[in-house]
Short mmCIF file of C-alpha atoms and ligand atoms in Angstrom, two decimals:
data_model
loop_
_atom_site.label_atom_id
_atom_site.label_comp_id
_atom_site.label_asym_id
_atom_site.label_seq_id
_atom_site.Cartn_x
_atom_site.Cartn_y
_atom_site.Cartn_z
CA MET A 1 0.22 -0.16 -0.06
CA THR A 2 1.56 3.29 -1.00
CA ALA A 3 1.16 6.59 0.96
CA THR A 4 -1.34 8.11 -1.69
CA ASN A 5 -3.46 5.22 -1.54
CA ALA A 6 -3.61 5.22 2.41
CA VAL A 7 -4.46 9.05 2.02
CA ALA A 8 -7.50 7.69 -0.14
CA GLN A 9 -8.35 4.90 2.24
CA SER A 10 -8.71 7.21 5.20
CA VAL A 11 -11.63 9.16 3.74
CA GLY A 12 -14.12 6.66 5.66
CA SER A 13 -13.94 3.28 5.10
CA ILE A 14 -14.13 3.71 0.91
CA PRO A 15 -11.43 4.58 -1.24
CA GLN A 16 -11.51 8.30 -2.76
CA PRO A 17 -9.95 9.26 -5.66
CA ILE A 18 -7.80 11.68 -3.34
CA ARG A 19 -4.65 12.67 -3.58
CA PRO A 20 -3.05 15.81 -1.45
CA GLY A 21 -4.02 18.91 -2.79
CA HIS A 22 -5.54 16.79 -5.57
CA GLY A 23 -8.85 15.21 -6.95
CA GLY A 24 -12.29 14.79 -4.53
CA THR A 25 -14.62 11.90 -3.59
CA ASP A 26 -16.52 10.25 -5.51
CA PRO A 27 -19.89 10.57 -4.60
CA GLY A 28 -21.32 8.11 -7.26
CA PRO A 29 -22.36 6.13 -9.26
CA ARG A 30 -19.31 3.84 -8.68
CA ASN A 31 -18.10 -0.02 -8.37
CA VAL A 32 -16.80 0.38 -5.27
CA MET A 33 -15.45 -3.46 -5.22
CA ARG A 34 -13.49 -2.52 -8.24
CA ASP A 35 -12.10 0.56 -6.66
CA ILE A 36 -10.95 -1.46 -3.59
CA GLN A 37 -9.05 -3.89 -5.81
CA ASN A 38 -7.49 -1.39 -7.87
CA PRO A 39 -5.88 1.26 -5.50
CA ASP A 40 -3.40 2.25 -8.25
CA MET A 41 -6.09 3.30 -10.86
CA LEU A 42 -8.61 5.27 -8.09
CA VAL A 43 -5.23 7.05 -7.18
CA PRO A 44 -2.62 6.84 -9.57
CA PRO A 45 1.17 7.49 -8.27
CA ALA A 46 1.42 11.25 -8.78
CA THR A 47 4.42 9.95 -11.63
CA ASP A 48 1.52 8.42 -13.85
CA SER A 49 1.32 10.24 -16.83
CA GLY A 50 -0.44 10.19 -20.42
CA THR A 51 -2.36 6.93 -22.05
CA LEU A 52 -0.91 3.67 -21.86
CA PRO A 53 -3.05 1.07 -23.27
CA ASN A 54 -5.07 -1.43 -20.80
CA LEU A 55 -2.40 -3.56 -19.63
CA ARG A 56 -4.66 -5.79 -17.15
CA PHE A 57 -7.52 -8.00 -17.82
CA SER A 58 -9.04 -10.77 -15.17
CA PHE A 59 -10.17 -14.01 -16.18
CA SER A 60 -12.72 -13.49 -13.76
CA ASP A 61 -14.28 -10.96 -16.50
CA ALA A 62 -14.06 -13.68 -19.62
CA HIS A 63 -16.75 -15.72 -20.80
CA MET A 64 -17.02 -18.74 -18.85
CA ARG A 65 -17.37 -22.25 -21.33
CA LEU A 66 -19.60 -24.52 -19.43
CA GLU A 67 -18.99 -28.00 -20.84
CA SER A 68 -19.91 -31.52 -19.42
CA GLY A 69 -16.18 -32.32 -18.68
CA GLY A 70 -15.21 -29.07 -17.15
CA TRP A 71 -14.88 -25.59 -17.99
CA THR A 72 -12.60 -23.08 -19.84
CA ARG A 73 -12.32 -19.49 -20.53
CA GLN A 74 -9.77 -16.93 -22.95
CA VAL A 75 -8.00 -13.88 -22.74
CA THR A 76 -6.88 -12.80 -26.15
CA VAL A 77 -6.80 -9.71 -28.15
CA ARG A 78 -10.21 -9.48 -27.75
CA GLU A 79 -10.31 -8.97 -24.29
CA LEU A 80 -7.45 -7.05 -23.96
CA GLY A 81 -6.31 -5.24 -26.96
CA ILE A 82 -2.63 -4.94 -26.66
CA SER A 83 -1.86 -8.23 -26.36
CA LYS A 84 -1.48 -8.93 -30.06
CA ALA A 85 1.58 -11.48 -29.41
CA MET A 86 0.32 -14.01 -27.34
CA ALA A 87 -2.96 -15.02 -25.80
CA GLY A 88 -3.88 -17.21 -22.79
CA VAL A 89 -6.52 -19.77 -21.81
CA ASN A 90 -7.78 -21.38 -18.25
CA MET A 91 -9.38 -24.82 -18.39
CA ARG A 92 -10.49 -26.85 -15.95
CA LEU A 93 -11.09 -30.36 -16.87
CA ASN A 94 -12.93 -32.51 -14.10
CA ARG A 95 -11.60 -36.40 -12.93
CA GLY A 96 -11.69 -38.08 -16.37
CA GLY A 97 -12.54 -34.70 -18.45
CA VAL A 98 -11.46 -34.56 -21.69
CA ARG A 99 -9.85 -32.13 -23.75
CA GLU A 100 -10.93 -33.38 -27.05
CA LEU A 101 -8.37 -34.63 -29.53
CA HIS A 102 -7.26 -31.46 -31.87
CA TRP A 103 -4.61 -28.96 -33.08
CA HIS A 104 -4.59 -25.27 -33.71
CA LYS A 105 -2.43 -23.15 -35.93
CA ALA A 106 -0.71 -21.30 -33.09
CA ALA A 107 1.84 -23.29 -30.85
CA GLU A 108 0.64 -24.27 -27.12
CA TRP A 109 2.47 -23.54 -24.14
CA ALA A 110 1.16 -24.87 -20.35
CA TYR A 111 1.74 -23.98 -16.86
CA MET A 112 -0.14 -26.89 -14.33
CA LEU A 113 -1.84 -24.85 -11.73
CA TYR A 114 -3.81 -27.91 -9.96
CA GLY A 115 -3.86 -31.63 -10.21
CA THR A 116 -2.55 -34.25 -12.80
CA ALA A 117 -3.30 -34.66 -16.04
CA ARG A 118 -2.48 -37.03 -19.09
CA ILE A 119 -1.21 -35.47 -22.41
CA THR A 120 -0.88 -37.08 -25.95
CA ALA A 121 0.67 -35.80 -29.03
CA VAL A 122 1.73 -37.15 -32.62
CA ASP A 123 4.38 -34.67 -34.29
CA ALA A 124 4.79 -34.29 -37.98
CA GLN A 125 7.53 -36.98 -38.02
CA GLY A 126 4.95 -39.56 -36.82
CA ARG A 127 6.25 -40.06 -33.28
CA ASN A 128 4.20 -40.18 -30.37
CA PHE A 129 4.15 -38.61 -26.62
CA VAL A 130 2.10 -39.39 -23.96
CA ASP A 131 3.02 -37.72 -20.40
CA ASP A 132 1.72 -37.53 -17.20
CA VAL A 133 1.80 -33.99 -15.75
CA SER A 134 0.82 -32.53 -12.68
CA THR A 135 1.18 -28.78 -10.68
CA GLY A 136 4.42 -26.80 -12.04
CA ASP A 137 4.86 -28.41 -14.87
CA LEU A 138 4.97 -27.07 -18.14
CA TRP A 139 3.83 -28.53 -22.11
CA TYR A 140 4.83 -27.12 -25.20
CA PHE A 141 3.03 -28.19 -28.59
CA PRO A 142 4.26 -27.15 -31.64
CA SER A 143 2.09 -25.26 -34.11
CA GLY A 144 -0.21 -27.83 -36.04
CA VAL A 145 0.38 -30.74 -33.94
CA PRO A 146 -2.36 -32.81 -32.61
CA HIS A 147 -2.95 -33.47 -28.89
CA SER A 148 -5.26 -34.35 -26.35
CA ILE A 149 -5.63 -33.33 -22.18
CA GLN A 150 -7.07 -35.21 -19.76
CA GLY A 151 -7.84 -34.71 -15.77
CA LEU A 152 -6.58 -37.34 -13.84
CA GLY A 153 -6.39 -38.41 -10.15
CA SER A 154 -9.07 -37.90 -7.41
CA ASP A 155 -10.22 -34.09 -8.49
CA GLY A 156 -8.55 -33.69 -12.51
CA CYS A 157 -6.70 -30.57 -13.14
CA GLU A 158 -6.65 -26.60 -13.90
CA PHE A 159 -4.03 -25.37 -16.13
CA LEU A 160 -3.04 -22.39 -18.15
CA LEU A 161 -2.42 -21.87 -21.64
CA VAL A 162 -0.39 -19.64 -23.56
CA PHE A 163 -0.30 -19.23 -27.75
CA ASP A 164 2.24 -17.65 -29.37
CA ASP A 165 -0.95 -15.89 -31.22
CA GLY A 166 -2.86 -12.86 -29.81
CA GLU A 167 -5.97 -13.58 -32.05
CA PHE A 168 -5.70 -17.14 -30.90
CA ASP A 169 -9.68 -18.31 -30.79
CA GLU A 170 -10.23 -21.39 -28.56
CA ASP A 171 -13.54 -21.90 -30.19
CA ASN A 172 -11.65 -21.64 -33.73
CA THR A 173 -9.80 -25.32 -33.10
CA PHE A 174 -9.42 -28.44 -35.46
CA LEU A 175 -11.39 -31.07 -33.76
CA ILE A 176 -11.26 -34.67 -34.50
CA SER A 177 -15.36 -34.90 -34.04
CA ASP A 178 -15.80 -31.61 -36.45
CA TRP A 179 -13.61 -33.04 -39.14
CA PHE A 180 -15.60 -36.72 -38.61
CA LYS A 181 -18.89 -34.82 -38.73
CA HIS A 182 -18.04 -33.11 -42.22
CA THR A 183 -16.40 -35.66 -44.15
CA PRO A 184 -19.00 -37.76 -46.48
CA PRO A 185 -18.94 -41.52 -45.00
CA GLU A 186 -18.02 -42.76 -48.14
CA VAL A 187 -15.13 -41.02 -47.57
CA LEU A 188 -14.22 -41.85 -44.41
CA GLY A 189 -14.96 -45.53 -45.77
CA LYS A 190 -12.29 -45.06 -48.18
CA ASN A 191 -9.97 -43.53 -46.34
CA PHE A 192 -9.91 -46.42 -43.39
CA GLY A 193 -10.87 -49.37 -45.41
CA VAL A 194 -14.03 -49.91 -44.57
CA PRO A 195 -17.99 -49.62 -45.52
CA ALA A 196 -19.01 -46.25 -45.23
CA ALA A 197 -22.19 -47.56 -43.61
CA LEU A 198 -19.97 -48.05 -40.26
CA PHE A 199 -19.95 -44.33 -39.80
CA GLY A 200 -22.56 -41.54 -39.57
CA HIS A 201 -22.21 -41.99 -35.08
CA THR A 202 -20.04 -39.09 -34.78
CA PRO A 203 -21.13 -36.89 -31.56
CA ASP A 204 -21.79 -33.57 -32.30
CA PRO A 205 -18.83 -31.67 -32.11
CA SER A 206 -20.18 -29.26 -29.21
CA ALA A 207 -20.69 -32.39 -26.98
CA ARG A 208 -16.63 -33.62 -27.49
CA TYR A 209 -14.95 -30.42 -26.76
CA ILE A 210 -14.61 -30.89 -22.89
CA PHE A 211 -16.53 -34.01 -22.52
CA ALA A 212 -16.86 -36.11 -19.10
CA GLY A 213 -14.73 -39.38 -19.75
CA THR A 214 -13.28 -42.16 -17.57
CA VAL A 215 -10.18 -42.12 -15.90
CA PRO A 216 -7.50 -43.95 -17.71
CA GLY A 217 -5.46 -46.52 -16.40
CA PRO A 218 -1.57 -46.02 -15.67
CA LEU A 219 0.47 -44.32 -18.02
CA SER A 220 2.56 -47.65 -18.62
CA SER A 221 -0.98 -48.65 -20.26
CA ASP A 222 -1.35 -45.83 -22.33
CA ARG A 223 2.12 -46.33 -24.42
CA ILE A 224 1.67 -47.43 -28.11
CA ALA A 225 3.19 -50.50 -28.81
CA GLY A 226 5.88 -50.25 -31.75
CA ALA A 227 5.60 -46.25 -31.78
CA ALA A 228 8.55 -44.48 -31.61
CA SER A 229 8.75 -41.64 -29.17
CA VAL A 230 9.47 -37.65 -29.67
CA THR A 231 13.22 -36.90 -29.50
CA GLN A 232 12.69 -33.63 -27.41
CA PRO A 233 9.85 -34.07 -25.21
CA PHE A 234 6.96 -31.81 -24.80
CA SER A 235 6.50 -31.61 -21.23
CA HIS A 236 8.96 -30.11 -18.43
CA ARG A 237 9.69 -30.36 -14.60
CA LEU A 238 9.86 -26.86 -13.98
CA MET A 239 9.73 -27.45 -10.18
CA ALA A 240 12.59 -29.85 -10.24
CA GLN A 241 14.67 -26.62 -11.54
CA GLU A 242 17.03 -25.36 -8.68
CA PRO A 243 15.74 -21.49 -8.40
CA ILE A 244 17.83 -18.50 -8.53
CA ARG A 245 17.53 -17.16 -5.44
CA THR A 246 17.89 -13.46 -4.12
CA THR A 247 16.80 -11.50 -1.11
CA SER A 248 13.85 -10.70 -3.08
CA GLY A 249 12.51 -14.03 -3.86
CA THR A 250 13.21 -16.72 -6.33
CA VAL A 251 13.04 -17.60 -10.30
CA ARG A 252 12.73 -20.04 -12.48
CA ILE A 253 13.30 -20.05 -16.23
CA ALA A 254 12.64 -22.31 -18.72
CA ASP A 255 13.06 -21.65 -22.21
CA THR A 256 15.35 -23.64 -25.48
CA SER A 257 18.10 -23.79 -23.14
CA ASN A 258 16.86 -26.05 -20.63
CA PHE A 259 13.18 -27.12 -22.44
CA PRO A 260 14.30 -27.60 -26.35
CA ALA A 261 10.52 -28.21 -27.62
CA SER A 262 9.45 -24.69 -26.52
CA THR A 263 10.79 -22.90 -29.70
CA THR A 264 8.07 -19.94 -29.62
CA ILE A 265 7.97 -19.49 -25.58
CA ALA A 266 9.98 -18.89 -23.06
CA ALA A 267 8.96 -18.51 -19.59
CA ALA A 268 9.93 -17.46 -16.10
CA LEU A 269 7.88 -18.20 -12.88
CA VAL A 270 8.79 -15.41 -10.14
CA GLU A 271 8.19 -15.66 -6.83
CA VAL A 272 8.65 -12.81 -4.89
CA VAL A 273 8.46 -12.20 -0.81
CA PRO A 274 5.98 -9.64 1.06
CA GLY A 275 7.50 -6.32 0.64
CA GLY A 276 9.99 -7.27 -2.53
CA MET A 277 9.76 -6.41 -5.75
CA ARG A 278 10.79 -7.51 -9.08
CA GLU A 279 13.29 -4.55 -9.76
CA LEU A 280 13.04 -1.99 -12.67
CA HIS A 281 13.79 -3.65 -15.57
CA TRP A 282 12.67 -4.34 -19.62
CA HIS A 283 13.12 -6.98 -22.50
CA PRO A 284 15.32 -6.71 -25.50
CA ASN A 285 13.47 -9.05 -27.44
CA ALA A 286 9.74 -9.41 -26.98
CA ASP A 287 6.18 -8.55 -25.18
CA GLU A 288 5.78 -10.28 -22.28
CA TRP A 289 2.41 -11.98 -21.03
CA GLN A 290 1.73 -12.61 -17.37
CA TYR A 291 -0.47 -14.44 -15.34
CA TYR A 292 -1.00 -13.94 -11.56
CA ILE A 293 -1.01 -17.00 -9.47
CA GLU A 294 -1.16 -15.84 -5.81
CA GLY A 295 -0.37 -12.45 -4.07
CA GLU A 296 -0.91 -8.90 -4.90
CA ALA A 297 0.82 -7.01 -6.92
CA ARG A 298 1.71 -3.74 -8.52
CA MET A 299 3.06 -3.05 -11.56
CA GLY A 300 4.24 0.56 -12.89
CA VAL A 301 5.14 0.65 -16.63
CA PHE A 302 7.03 2.85 -18.37
CA GLY A 303 6.33 3.92 -21.99
CA ALA A 304 8.69 6.75 -23.32
CA SER A 305 7.51 9.91 -24.05
CA GLY A 306 6.50 10.60 -20.39
CA GLN A 307 4.05 7.97 -20.30
CA ALA A 308 3.72 5.73 -17.14
CA ARG A 309 0.59 3.93 -16.05
CA THR A 310 0.40 1.51 -12.95
CA PHE A 311 -1.76 -1.16 -12.35
CA ASP A 312 -3.07 -3.69 -9.84
CA TYR A 313 -3.49 -7.39 -10.36
CA ARG A 314 -4.26 -10.62 -8.02
CA ALA A 315 -4.67 -14.30 -8.75
CA GLY A 316 -6.20 -14.89 -12.09
CA ASP A 317 -5.54 -11.66 -13.49
CA VAL A 318 -3.46 -11.44 -16.54
CA GLY A 319 -1.23 -8.44 -17.15
CA TYR A 320 0.98 -7.49 -20.36
CA VAL A 321 4.01 -5.21 -21.16
CA PRO A 322 4.41 -3.93 -24.53
CA PHE A 323 7.81 -5.00 -26.26
CA ALA A 324 10.95 -2.97 -24.73
CA MET A 325 8.55 -0.84 -22.16
CA GLY A 326 10.18 -0.21 -18.75
CA HIS A 327 8.54 -1.96 -15.84
CA TYR A 328 8.16 -3.05 -12.12
CA VAL A 329 6.41 -5.58 -10.26
CA GLU A 330 5.95 -5.00 -6.62
CA ASN A 331 4.70 -7.36 -3.92
CA ILE A 332 2.15 -5.01 -1.92
CA GLY A 333 0.43 -8.01 -0.15
CA THR A 334 1.09 -9.66 3.04
CA THR A 335 1.80 -13.03 1.31
CA PRO A 336 4.06 -14.17 -0.92
CA LEU A 337 3.37 -13.25 -4.85
CA ARG A 338 3.61 -15.43 -7.40
CA PHE A 339 3.27 -15.07 -10.99
CA LEU A 340 4.25 -16.37 -14.59
CA GLU A 341 6.25 -14.24 -17.29
CA MET A 342 5.66 -15.29 -21.13
CA PHE A 343 7.49 -14.14 -24.06
CA LYS A 344 7.16 -15.08 -27.58
CA SER A 345 10.84 -15.92 -27.97
CA SER A 346 13.09 -19.00 -27.78
CA ARG A 347 14.94 -17.47 -25.06
CA TYR A 348 14.54 -15.47 -21.99
CA ALA A 349 16.22 -12.08 -21.85
CA ASP A 350 15.98 -8.81 -19.88
CA LEU A 351 17.91 -5.97 -19.07
CA SER A 352 17.71 -4.08 -15.44
CA LEU A 353 18.06 -0.56 -14.96
CA ASP A 354 20.59 -1.34 -11.85
CA THR A 355 22.70 -3.52 -14.07
CA TRP A 356 23.07 -1.16 -16.82
CA MET A 357 23.60 1.96 -14.17
CA ALA A 358 26.37 -0.38 -12.25
CA LEU A 359 28.52 -1.26 -15.54
CA THR A 360 28.38 2.13 -16.94
CA PRO A 361 31.07 4.92 -16.29
CA PRO A 362 29.95 6.32 -13.32
CA GLU A 363 30.78 10.06 -13.76
CA LEU A 364 28.50 9.61 -17.18
CA VAL A 365 25.30 8.20 -15.03
CA GLU A 366 26.01 10.82 -12.53
CA ALA A 367 25.95 13.51 -14.76
CA HIS A 368 22.39 12.49 -16.21
CA LEU A 369 20.38 12.10 -12.66
CA ASN A 370 21.98 13.96 -10.16
CA LEU A 371 21.74 11.30 -7.76
CA ASP A 372 23.06 11.37 -4.39
CA PRO A 373 26.37 9.57 -3.39
CA GLN A 374 24.39 7.06 -1.51
CA VAL A 375 22.88 5.99 -4.64
CA MET A 376 25.92 5.87 -6.75
CA GLY A 377 27.63 3.64 -3.72
CA ALA A 378 24.41 1.14 -3.07
CA LEU A 379 24.41 0.19 -6.95
CA ARG A 380 28.01 -1.04 -6.47
CA LYS A 381 27.19 -3.16 -3.71
CA LYS A 382 24.42 -3.91 -5.73
CA VAL A 383 20.71 -4.42 -4.46
CA ALA A 384 19.99 -7.79 -5.19
CA PRO A 385 17.63 -8.39 -8.54
CA ILE A 386 15.19 -11.38 -8.60
CA VAL A 387 16.83 -12.23 -12.29
CA PRO A 388 20.69 -11.51 -11.63
CA ALA A 389 22.19 -10.66 -15.14
CA THR A 390 23.96 -13.84 -15.42
CA ASN A 391 21.10 -15.42 -16.84
CA PRO A 392 20.98 -16.89 -19.99
CA THR A 393 20.10 -14.19 -22.80
MN1 LIG B 1 -4.39 -26.87 -27.62
MN1 LIG B 2 9.40 -8.27 -17.18
#
């Protein structure tokens, strides 16, 4: 909570758009619930300026598609207009629930949020992949590669999908039942070398998109005899990675350096301790699509030309940082903050403000900013960044 927000909240129990000497009460109409959740929107830091586009959209504001085997919702460029490079889907599969065999034009990256799932895929070389994934695991299905997902265990699973195209639409994927439904039975008969009369019973595709199924046997029972396996696994155990630890938190990075299959999405799972901050930095290669897993955060984004804007985030929210814009992410809650950063890139890369300044001749830096000598001294001692500059770039 910033000083300005503390002032805003002191006017009764309902926050008011007041900063000392500025603003005034809001007599309404107003959505107080939203105002309470977005203190930096109601009372922006005085340093905010200009008209940066909206950089926040909550999955709670997305259409929920309920099906017999679970549910799904999406945040794409249609919901969050700036998110042209990537789109996200949040999906729940009940125990046994199946996300139908399908493929799509975009590549699919995933983070398991809860439970366990069995995933299957076949690549263009005719090699197959079957694996069980659980909380914290990733998967990546390249563009056009057909796949399926099924909820396992006692309570199925929930996961986040990120696609390398903001225009992705989960209602526009290539479904196996849809293709059967729209191919003449004689053609199907000819294709499989059996009588055409055997076809015509395909369920309606809308009934199969996410459908209730039976939990399969152990992974070993789903191996296809005689099949060659993909050479680069489509899954990755992110939590098995030893995190990079700093005094402000931890980070685990997954890109082609350790998850070779994931050629178009690089990711970082960041944890920030209460009071800690993901330091001022930017990314020299791509837009950033964020998903907040737990805790409360605020992100300030600097967009050049004097533009800066601050947003608040909590679990289930999506954040976005356009290419090259400077930003920080601060834990403003009392519990750990955990969020994911995804980039449409084969490699993770970032530059921090303090690293830049510490590795530039001090007189030159000094000449720009009139900094107190204490700041320059602290730079040399190096405040602990969450993502050290020694990371692969
Ligand atoms: Mn898919
Ligand atoms: Mn970032």
